[in-house]
Amino acid sequence: MNVSLNDARQLLESQLAPLDEHVARLESELAEVTESRNRMRAALTALAGTPDKAKSRTDRPNIDANLLVQLFEQFLRDNGSLSVADLDGLVRAKAKELGYSLAGYGPCKKSALNNPQFEKDAESRVTLRQPSCGLRPEVA
């Protein structure tokens, strides 16, 4: 039996079409089942009262550079000159204690340390040059 190359290609393509249709049906069914499963998991989570990560993040306000300036000032006034690492640890702990999220902390920290009331020496120690008018009541 001598089958031409063109005939073989057509035969294979005709057999492939039903397989493609079957795969499409199965993928659609899988998407529906996956969506149902996700809805059920979300309902179970809601019933259990367990907050998901996205919700718990939005419950706290993000730290900002102005608050960091005030916290830096507070710790430098209380402790004198501090290394950047020590100041960082104190401020992070205080911000968490006050209920702030540390999302965006890095850029805010850099901005706050560039405030003219702080001086950073070659040994990465920060000193308070000039205190501001005082802290906001919620920081004290």
Short mmCIF file of N, CA and C in Angstrom, two decimals:
data_model
loop_
_atom_site.label_atom_id
_atom_site.label_comp_id
_atom_site.label_asym_id
_atom_site.label_seq_id
_atom_site.Cartn_x
_atom_site.Cartn_y
_atom_site.Cartn_z
N MET A 1 0.84 -1.15 0.00
CA MET A 1 0.00 0.00 0.00
C MET A 1 0.89 1.22 0.00
N ASN A 2 0.76 2.02 -1.00
CA ASN A 2 1.58 3.19 -1.20
C ASN A 2 0.75 4.43 -0.90
N VAL A 3 0.99 5.01 0.26
CA VAL A 3 0.25 6.20 0.68
C VAL A 3 1.15 7.40 0.47
N SER A 4 0.61 8.41 -0.17
CA SER A 4 1.42 9.61 -0.41
C SER A 4 1.58 10.39 0.90
N LEU A 5 2.58 11.22 0.93
CA LEU A 5 2.85 12.04 2.10
C LEU A 5 1.68 12.97 2.41
N ASN A 6 1.08 13.51 1.39
CA ASN A 6 -0.06 14.41 1.55
C ASN A 6 -1.24 13.67 2.17
N ASP A 7 -1.49 12.44 1.72
CA ASP A 7 -2.59 11.64 2.27
C ASP A 7 -2.35 11.32 3.74
N ALA A 8 -1.10 11.01 4.09
CA ALA A 8 -0.76 10.69 5.48
C ALA A 8 -0.99 11.92 6.37
N ARG A 9 -0.59 13.09 5.88
CA ARG A 9 -0.77 14.33 6.64
C ARG A 9 -2.26 14.59 6.88
N GLN A 10 -3.07 14.42 5.83
CA GLN A 10 -4.51 14.65 5.95
C GLN A 10 -5.15 13.67 6.93
N LEU A 11 -4.71 12.43 6.89
CA LEU A 11 -5.23 11.42 7.80
C LEU A 11 -4.91 11.79 9.26
N LEU A 12 -3.66 12.18 9.50
CA LEU A 12 -3.26 12.56 10.86
C LEU A 12 -4.01 13.82 11.34
N GLU A 13 -4.18 14.79 10.45
CA GLU A 13 -4.90 16.00 10.82
C GLU A 13 -6.36 15.70 11.15
N SER A 14 -6.96 14.77 10.42
CA SER A 14 -8.35 14.42 10.69
C SER A 14 -8.48 13.71 12.03
N GLN A 15 -7.46 12.98 12.43
CA GLN A 15 -7.47 12.31 13.74
C GLN A 15 -7.14 13.29 14.87
N LEU A 16 -6.39 14.34 14.54
CA LEU A 16 -6.00 15.33 15.54
C LEU A 16 -7.16 16.25 15.93
N ALA A 17 -8.02 16.58 14.99
CA ALA A 17 -9.12 17.51 15.25
C ALA A 17 -10.01 17.05 16.41
N PRO A 18 -10.47 15.79 16.45
CA PRO A 18 -11.30 15.37 17.58
C PRO A 18 -10.54 15.41 18.92
N LEU A 19 -9.23 15.13 18.85
CA LEU A 19 -8.44 15.19 20.08
C LEU A 19 -8.35 16.63 20.60
N ASP A 20 -8.16 17.58 19.69
CA ASP A 20 -8.12 18.99 20.08
C ASP A 20 -9.44 19.42 20.72
N GLU A 21 -10.55 18.97 20.15
CA GLU A 21 -11.86 19.30 20.71
C GLU A 21 -12.04 18.70 22.10
N HIS A 22 -11.58 17.47 22.26
CA HIS A 22 -11.69 16.79 23.56
C HIS A 22 -10.84 17.52 24.61
N VAL A 23 -9.64 17.92 24.24
CA VAL A 23 -8.76 18.65 25.16
C VAL A 23 -9.42 19.97 25.56
N ALA A 24 -10.02 20.67 24.62
CA ALA A 24 -10.67 21.95 24.92
C ALA A 24 -11.82 21.75 25.90
N ARG A 25 -12.61 20.69 25.72
CA ARG A 25 -13.71 20.40 26.64
C ARG A 25 -13.17 20.10 28.05
N LEU A 26 -12.12 19.29 28.11
CA LEU A 26 -11.54 18.94 29.41
C LEU A 26 -10.94 20.16 30.12
N GLU A 27 -10.27 21.03 29.36
CA GLU A 27 -9.69 22.24 29.95
C GLU A 27 -10.79 23.15 30.49
N SER A 28 -11.89 23.25 29.76
CA SER A 28 -13.01 24.07 30.21
C SER A 28 -13.61 23.49 31.49
N GLU A 29 -13.78 22.18 31.51
CA GLU A 29 -14.32 21.52 32.69
C GLU A 29 -13.37 21.69 33.88
N LEU A 30 -12.07 21.57 33.65
CA LEU A 30 -11.09 21.76 34.71
C LEU A 30 -11.17 23.18 35.28
N ALA A 31 -11.31 24.17 34.41
CA ALA A 31 -11.41 25.56 34.87
C ALA A 31 -12.64 25.75 35.75
N GLU A 32 -13.76 25.14 35.38
CA GLU A 32 -14.98 25.25 36.18
C GLU A 32 -14.81 24.59 37.54
N VAL A 33 -14.22 23.40 37.55
CA VAL A 33 -14.02 22.68 38.81
C VAL A 33 -13.05 23.46 39.71
N THR A 34 -11.99 23.99 39.13
CA THR A 34 -11.02 24.77 39.90
C THR A 34 -11.68 26.00 40.51
N GLU A 35 -12.50 26.68 39.75
CA GLU A 35 -13.21 27.86 40.25
C GLU A 35 -14.14 27.49 41.39
N SER A 36 -14.86 26.38 41.26
CA SER A 36 -15.75 25.92 42.34
C SER A 36 -14.94 25.60 43.60
N ARG A 37 -13.83 24.94 43.43
CA ARG A 37 -12.98 24.60 44.57
C ARG A 37 -12.48 25.87 45.26
N ASN A 38 -12.05 26.87 44.48
CA ASN A 38 -11.56 28.12 45.06
C ASN A 38 -12.65 28.85 45.84
N ARG A 39 -13.88 28.83 45.31
CA ARG A 39 -15.00 29.46 46.02
C ARG A 39 -15.26 28.75 47.34
N MET A 40 -15.21 27.41 47.33
CA MET A 40 -15.46 26.65 48.56
C MET A 40 -14.36 26.91 49.59
N ARG A 41 -13.12 26.97 49.15
CA ARG A 41 -12.02 27.27 50.09
C ARG A 41 -12.18 28.66 50.69
N ALA A 42 -12.58 29.63 49.86
CA ALA A 42 -12.78 30.99 50.36
C ALA A 42 -13.91 31.01 51.38
N ALA A 43 -14.98 30.25 51.12
CA ALA A 43 -16.09 30.18 52.06
C ALA A 43 -15.65 29.54 53.37
N LEU A 44 -14.86 28.48 53.30
CA LEU A 44 -14.37 27.84 54.52
C LEU A 44 -13.47 28.78 55.31
N THR A 45 -12.64 29.52 54.62
CA THR A 45 -11.76 30.48 55.29
C THR A 45 -12.59 31.56 55.98
N ALA A 46 -13.63 32.03 55.30
CA ALA A 46 -14.49 33.05 55.89
C ALA A 46 -15.22 32.51 57.12
N LEU A 47 -15.68 31.28 57.05
CA LEU A 47 -16.37 30.68 58.19
C LEU A 47 -15.44 30.48 59.37
N ALA A 48 -14.19 30.16 59.09
CA ALA A 48 -13.22 29.93 60.15
C ALA A 48 -12.76 31.24 60.78
N GLY A 49 -12.99 32.36 60.08
CA GLY A 49 -12.59 33.65 60.61
C GLY A 49 -11.10 33.88 60.53
N THR A 50 -10.41 33.13 59.71
CA THR A 50 -8.97 33.28 59.56
C THR A 50 -8.68 34.35 58.53
N PRO A 51 -8.02 35.44 58.91
CA PRO A 51 -7.72 36.47 57.92
C PRO A 51 -6.65 35.98 56.95
N ASP A 52 -6.84 36.29 55.70
CA ASP A 52 -5.80 35.95 54.75
C ASP A 52 -4.74 37.04 54.78
N LYS A 53 -3.58 36.79 54.18
CA LYS A 53 -2.47 37.73 54.26
C LYS A 53 -2.81 39.08 53.66
N ALA A 54 -3.50 39.09 52.54
CA ALA A 54 -3.80 40.36 51.89
C ALA A 54 -4.65 41.24 52.80
N LYS A 55 -5.61 40.66 53.50
CA LYS A 55 -6.47 41.45 54.38
C LYS A 55 -5.69 41.98 55.57
N SER A 56 -4.85 41.16 56.17
CA SER A 56 -4.13 41.61 57.35
C SER A 56 -3.14 42.72 57.02
N ARG A 57 -2.63 42.74 55.84
CA ARG A 57 -1.71 43.80 55.45
C ARG A 57 -2.41 45.14 55.35
N THR A 58 -3.63 45.15 54.84
CA THR A 58 -4.32 46.41 54.62
C THR A 58 -4.92 46.98 55.90
N ASP A 59 -4.94 46.21 56.98
CA ASP A 59 -5.51 46.69 58.23
C ASP A 59 -4.60 47.71 58.90
N ARG A 60 -3.33 47.75 58.56
CA ARG A 60 -2.38 48.65 59.20
C ARG A 60 -1.94 49.73 58.23
N PRO A 61 -1.81 50.97 58.70
CA PRO A 61 -1.31 52.02 57.80
C PRO A 61 0.18 51.82 57.53
N ASN A 62 0.61 52.23 56.36
CA ASN A 62 2.03 52.14 56.02
C ASN A 62 2.80 53.25 56.72
N ILE A 63 4.03 52.93 57.07
CA ILE A 63 4.92 53.92 57.66
C ILE A 63 5.23 54.98 56.61
N ASP A 64 5.48 56.21 57.03
CA ASP A 64 5.88 57.25 56.08
C ASP A 64 7.12 57.97 56.60
N ALA A 65 7.75 58.75 55.73
CA ALA A 65 9.02 59.41 56.06
C ALA A 65 8.85 60.39 57.22
N ASN A 66 7.73 61.09 57.30
CA ASN A 66 7.52 62.05 58.39
C ASN A 66 7.50 61.36 59.75
N LEU A 67 6.83 60.22 59.83
CA LEU A 67 6.80 59.48 61.08
C LEU A 67 8.20 58.96 61.42
N LEU A 68 8.93 58.50 60.40
CA LEU A 68 10.29 58.02 60.65
C LEU A 68 11.17 59.13 61.19
N VAL A 69 11.05 60.33 60.64
CA VAL A 69 11.83 61.47 61.15
C VAL A 69 11.54 61.66 62.64
N GLN A 70 10.28 61.60 63.00
CA GLN A 70 9.90 61.79 64.40
C GLN A 70 10.44 60.67 65.29
N LEU A 71 10.37 59.44 64.80
CA LEU A 71 10.90 58.32 65.59
C LEU A 71 12.41 58.39 65.70
N PHE A 72 13.10 58.73 64.60
CA PHE A 72 14.56 58.89 64.65
C PHE A 72 14.92 59.94 65.69
N GLU A 73 14.22 61.07 65.63
CA GLU A 73 14.49 62.16 66.57
C GLU A 73 14.29 61.70 68.01
N GLN A 74 13.21 61.00 68.26
CA GLN A 74 12.92 60.52 69.61
C GLN A 74 14.05 59.64 70.13
N PHE A 75 14.47 58.66 69.34
CA PHE A 75 15.50 57.73 69.80
C PHE A 75 16.87 58.40 69.90
N LEU A 76 17.18 59.32 69.01
CA LEU A 76 18.47 60.01 69.08
C LEU A 76 18.50 60.97 70.26
N ARG A 77 17.40 61.61 70.56
CA ARG A 77 17.33 62.50 71.71
C ARG A 77 17.48 61.68 73.00
N ASP A 78 16.86 60.50 73.05
CA ASP A 78 16.92 59.67 74.26
C ASP A 78 18.25 58.95 74.43
N ASN A 79 18.91 58.58 73.31
CA ASN A 79 20.09 57.73 73.37
C ASN A 79 21.37 58.38 72.87
N GLY A 80 21.30 59.57 72.34
CA GLY A 80 22.48 60.19 71.74
C GLY A 80 22.75 59.56 70.39
N SER A 81 23.99 59.58 69.98
CA SER A 81 24.39 59.04 68.68
C SER A 81 24.16 57.52 68.64
N LEU A 82 23.61 57.04 67.52
CA LEU A 82 23.36 55.60 67.35
C LEU A 82 23.85 55.15 65.98
N SER A 83 24.26 53.90 65.88
CA SER A 83 24.59 53.36 64.56
C SER A 83 23.30 53.25 63.76
N VAL A 84 23.43 53.27 62.44
CA VAL A 84 22.25 53.14 61.58
C VAL A 84 21.52 51.84 61.89
N ALA A 85 22.27 50.76 62.11
CA ALA A 85 21.65 49.46 62.38
C ALA A 85 20.86 49.48 63.69
N ASP A 86 21.44 50.08 64.75
CA ASP A 86 20.74 50.15 66.03
C ASP A 86 19.49 51.02 65.93
N LEU A 87 19.64 52.17 65.28
CA LEU A 87 18.51 53.07 65.10
C LEU A 87 17.40 52.38 64.30
N ASP A 88 17.81 51.66 63.27
CA ASP A 88 16.87 50.93 62.42
C ASP A 88 16.07 49.92 63.24
N GLY A 89 16.75 49.15 64.07
CA GLY A 89 16.07 48.15 64.90
C GLY A 89 15.09 48.77 65.88
N LEU A 90 15.50 49.86 66.53
CA LEU A 90 14.62 50.54 67.48
C LEU A 90 13.38 51.10 66.78
N VAL A 91 13.59 51.73 65.63
CA VAL A 91 12.49 52.36 64.91
C VAL A 91 11.52 51.31 64.36
N ARG A 92 12.05 50.23 63.82
CA ARG A 92 11.18 49.17 63.30
C ARG A 92 10.29 48.61 64.41
N ALA A 93 10.90 48.34 65.56
CA ALA A 93 10.13 47.79 66.69
C ALA A 93 9.05 48.77 67.15
N LYS A 94 9.40 50.05 67.24
CA LYS A 94 8.43 51.06 67.69
C LYS A 94 7.30 51.21 66.67
N ALA A 95 7.63 51.20 65.38
CA ALA A 95 6.60 51.33 64.34
C ALA A 95 5.62 50.17 64.41
N LYS A 96 6.14 48.96 64.60
CA LYS A 96 5.25 47.79 64.74
C LYS A 96 4.38 47.92 65.98
N GLU A 97 5.00 48.37 67.08
CA GLU A 97 4.26 48.56 68.33
C GLU A 97 3.12 49.57 68.15
N LEU A 98 3.36 50.59 67.34
CA LEU A 98 2.34 51.61 67.08
C LEU A 98 1.29 51.15 66.07
N GLY A 99 1.50 49.96 65.48
CA GLY A 99 0.51 49.41 64.56
C GLY A 99 0.73 49.76 63.10
N TYR A 100 1.94 50.17 62.75
CA TYR A 100 2.23 50.51 61.36
C TYR A 100 2.78 49.32 60.61
N SER A 101 2.46 49.26 59.33
CA SER A 101 3.06 48.28 58.43
C SER A 101 4.42 48.82 58.00
N LEU A 102 5.37 47.94 57.80
CA LEU A 102 6.70 48.37 57.36
C LEU A 102 6.85 48.32 55.85
N ALA A 103 5.73 48.19 55.14
CA ALA A 103 5.77 48.22 53.67
C ALA A 103 6.29 49.58 53.24
N GLY A 104 7.29 49.60 52.38
CA GLY A 104 7.87 50.84 51.90
C GLY A 104 8.85 51.46 52.88
N TYR A 105 9.27 50.70 53.88
CA TYR A 105 10.16 51.23 54.91
C TYR A 105 11.50 51.71 54.34
N GLY A 106 12.09 50.93 53.44
CA GLY A 106 13.42 51.27 52.91
C GLY A 106 13.49 52.66 52.29
N PRO A 107 12.65 52.97 51.30
CA PRO A 107 12.70 54.30 50.70
C PRO A 107 12.37 55.42 51.70
N CYS A 108 11.43 55.16 52.61
CA CYS A 108 11.09 56.17 53.62
C CYS A 108 12.26 56.41 54.56
N LYS A 109 12.96 55.34 54.92
CA LYS A 109 14.12 55.47 55.81
C LYS A 109 15.19 56.32 55.15
N LYS A 110 15.45 56.06 53.88
CA LYS A 110 16.47 56.83 53.16
C LYS A 110 16.08 58.30 53.13
N SER A 111 14.83 58.58 52.84
CA SER A 111 14.35 59.95 52.80
C SER A 111 14.45 60.61 54.18
N ALA A 112 14.07 59.89 55.21
CA ALA A 112 14.10 60.44 56.57
C ALA A 112 15.53 60.73 57.01
N LEU A 113 16.46 59.84 56.69
CA LEU A 113 17.86 60.05 57.09
C LEU A 113 18.49 61.23 56.36
N ASN A 114 17.93 61.60 55.21
CA ASN A 114 18.43 62.76 54.48
C ASN A 114 17.90 64.07 55.04
N ASN A 115 17.06 64.00 56.06
CA ASN A 115 16.53 65.21 56.69
C ASN A 115 17.69 65.98 57.30
N PRO A 116 17.72 67.32 57.16
CA PRO A 116 18.85 68.10 57.66
C PRO A 116 19.05 68.06 59.17
N GLN A 117 18.08 67.61 59.93
CA GLN A 117 18.28 67.56 61.38
C GLN A 117 19.11 66.35 61.82
N PHE A 118 19.43 65.46 60.87
CA PHE A 118 20.26 64.30 61.20
C PHE A 118 21.60 64.40 60.49
N GLU A 119 22.63 63.93 61.17
CA GLU A 119 23.97 63.90 60.58
C GLU A 119 24.48 62.47 60.66
N LYS A 120 24.97 61.97 59.53
CA LYS A 120 25.51 60.61 59.48
C LYS A 120 27.00 60.71 59.23
N ASP A 121 27.81 60.09 60.10
CA ASP A 121 29.26 60.19 59.94
C ASP A 121 29.81 59.02 59.13
N ALA A 122 31.13 58.99 58.98
CA ALA A 122 31.79 57.96 58.17
C ALA A 122 31.63 56.56 58.76
N GLU A 123 31.37 56.48 60.05
CA GLU A 123 31.21 55.18 60.71
C GLU A 123 29.74 54.74 60.75
N SER A 124 28.91 55.41 59.96
CA SER A 124 27.47 55.11 59.88
C SER A 124 26.76 55.29 61.21
N ARG A 125 27.17 56.32 61.95
CA ARG A 125 26.47 56.69 63.18
C ARG A 125 25.64 57.92 62.88
N VAL A 126 24.44 57.95 63.43
CA VAL A 126 23.53 59.07 63.19
C VAL A 126 23.44 59.90 64.47
N THR A 127 23.51 61.21 64.28
CA THR A 127 23.44 62.16 65.39
C THR A 127 22.33 63.17 65.10
N LEU A 128 21.69 63.62 66.14
CA LEU A 128 20.65 64.64 66.01
C LEU A 128 21.31 66.01 66.01
N ARG A 129 21.14 66.76 64.92
CA ARG A 129 21.70 68.12 64.83
C ARG A 129 20.80 69.11 65.55
N GLN A 130 19.56 69.15 65.14
CA GLN A 130 18.61 70.12 65.69
C GLN A 130 17.25 69.46 65.85
N PRO A 131 16.72 69.43 67.05
CA PRO A 131 15.40 68.83 67.24
C PRO A 131 14.32 69.69 66.60
N SER A 132 13.25 69.04 66.20
CA SER A 132 12.10 69.77 65.64
C SER A 132 11.25 70.28 66.78
N CYS A 133 10.07 70.75 66.47
CA CYS A 133 9.16 71.31 67.47
C CYS A 133 8.67 70.26 68.46
N GLY A 134 8.77 69.02 68.13
CA GLY A 134 8.30 67.97 69.02
C GLY A 134 7.61 66.87 68.24
N LEU A 135 7.26 65.83 68.95
CA LEU A 135 6.64 64.67 68.33
C LEU A 135 5.14 64.83 68.30
N ARG A 136 4.54 64.18 67.31
CA ARG A 136 3.08 64.11 67.29
C ARG A 136 2.66 63.27 68.49
N PRO A 137 1.51 63.54 69.06
CA PRO A 137 1.07 62.83 70.27
C PRO A 137 1.03 61.32 70.11
N GLU A 138 0.68 60.80 68.92
CA GLU A 138 0.56 59.35 68.78
C GLU A 138 1.90 58.65 68.75
N VAL A 139 3.02 59.39 68.61
CA VAL A 139 4.34 58.78 68.58
C VAL A 139 4.93 58.73 69.97
N ALA A 140 4.64 59.70 70.79
CA ALA A 140 5.25 59.80 72.12
C ALA A 140 4.85 58.67 73.03
#
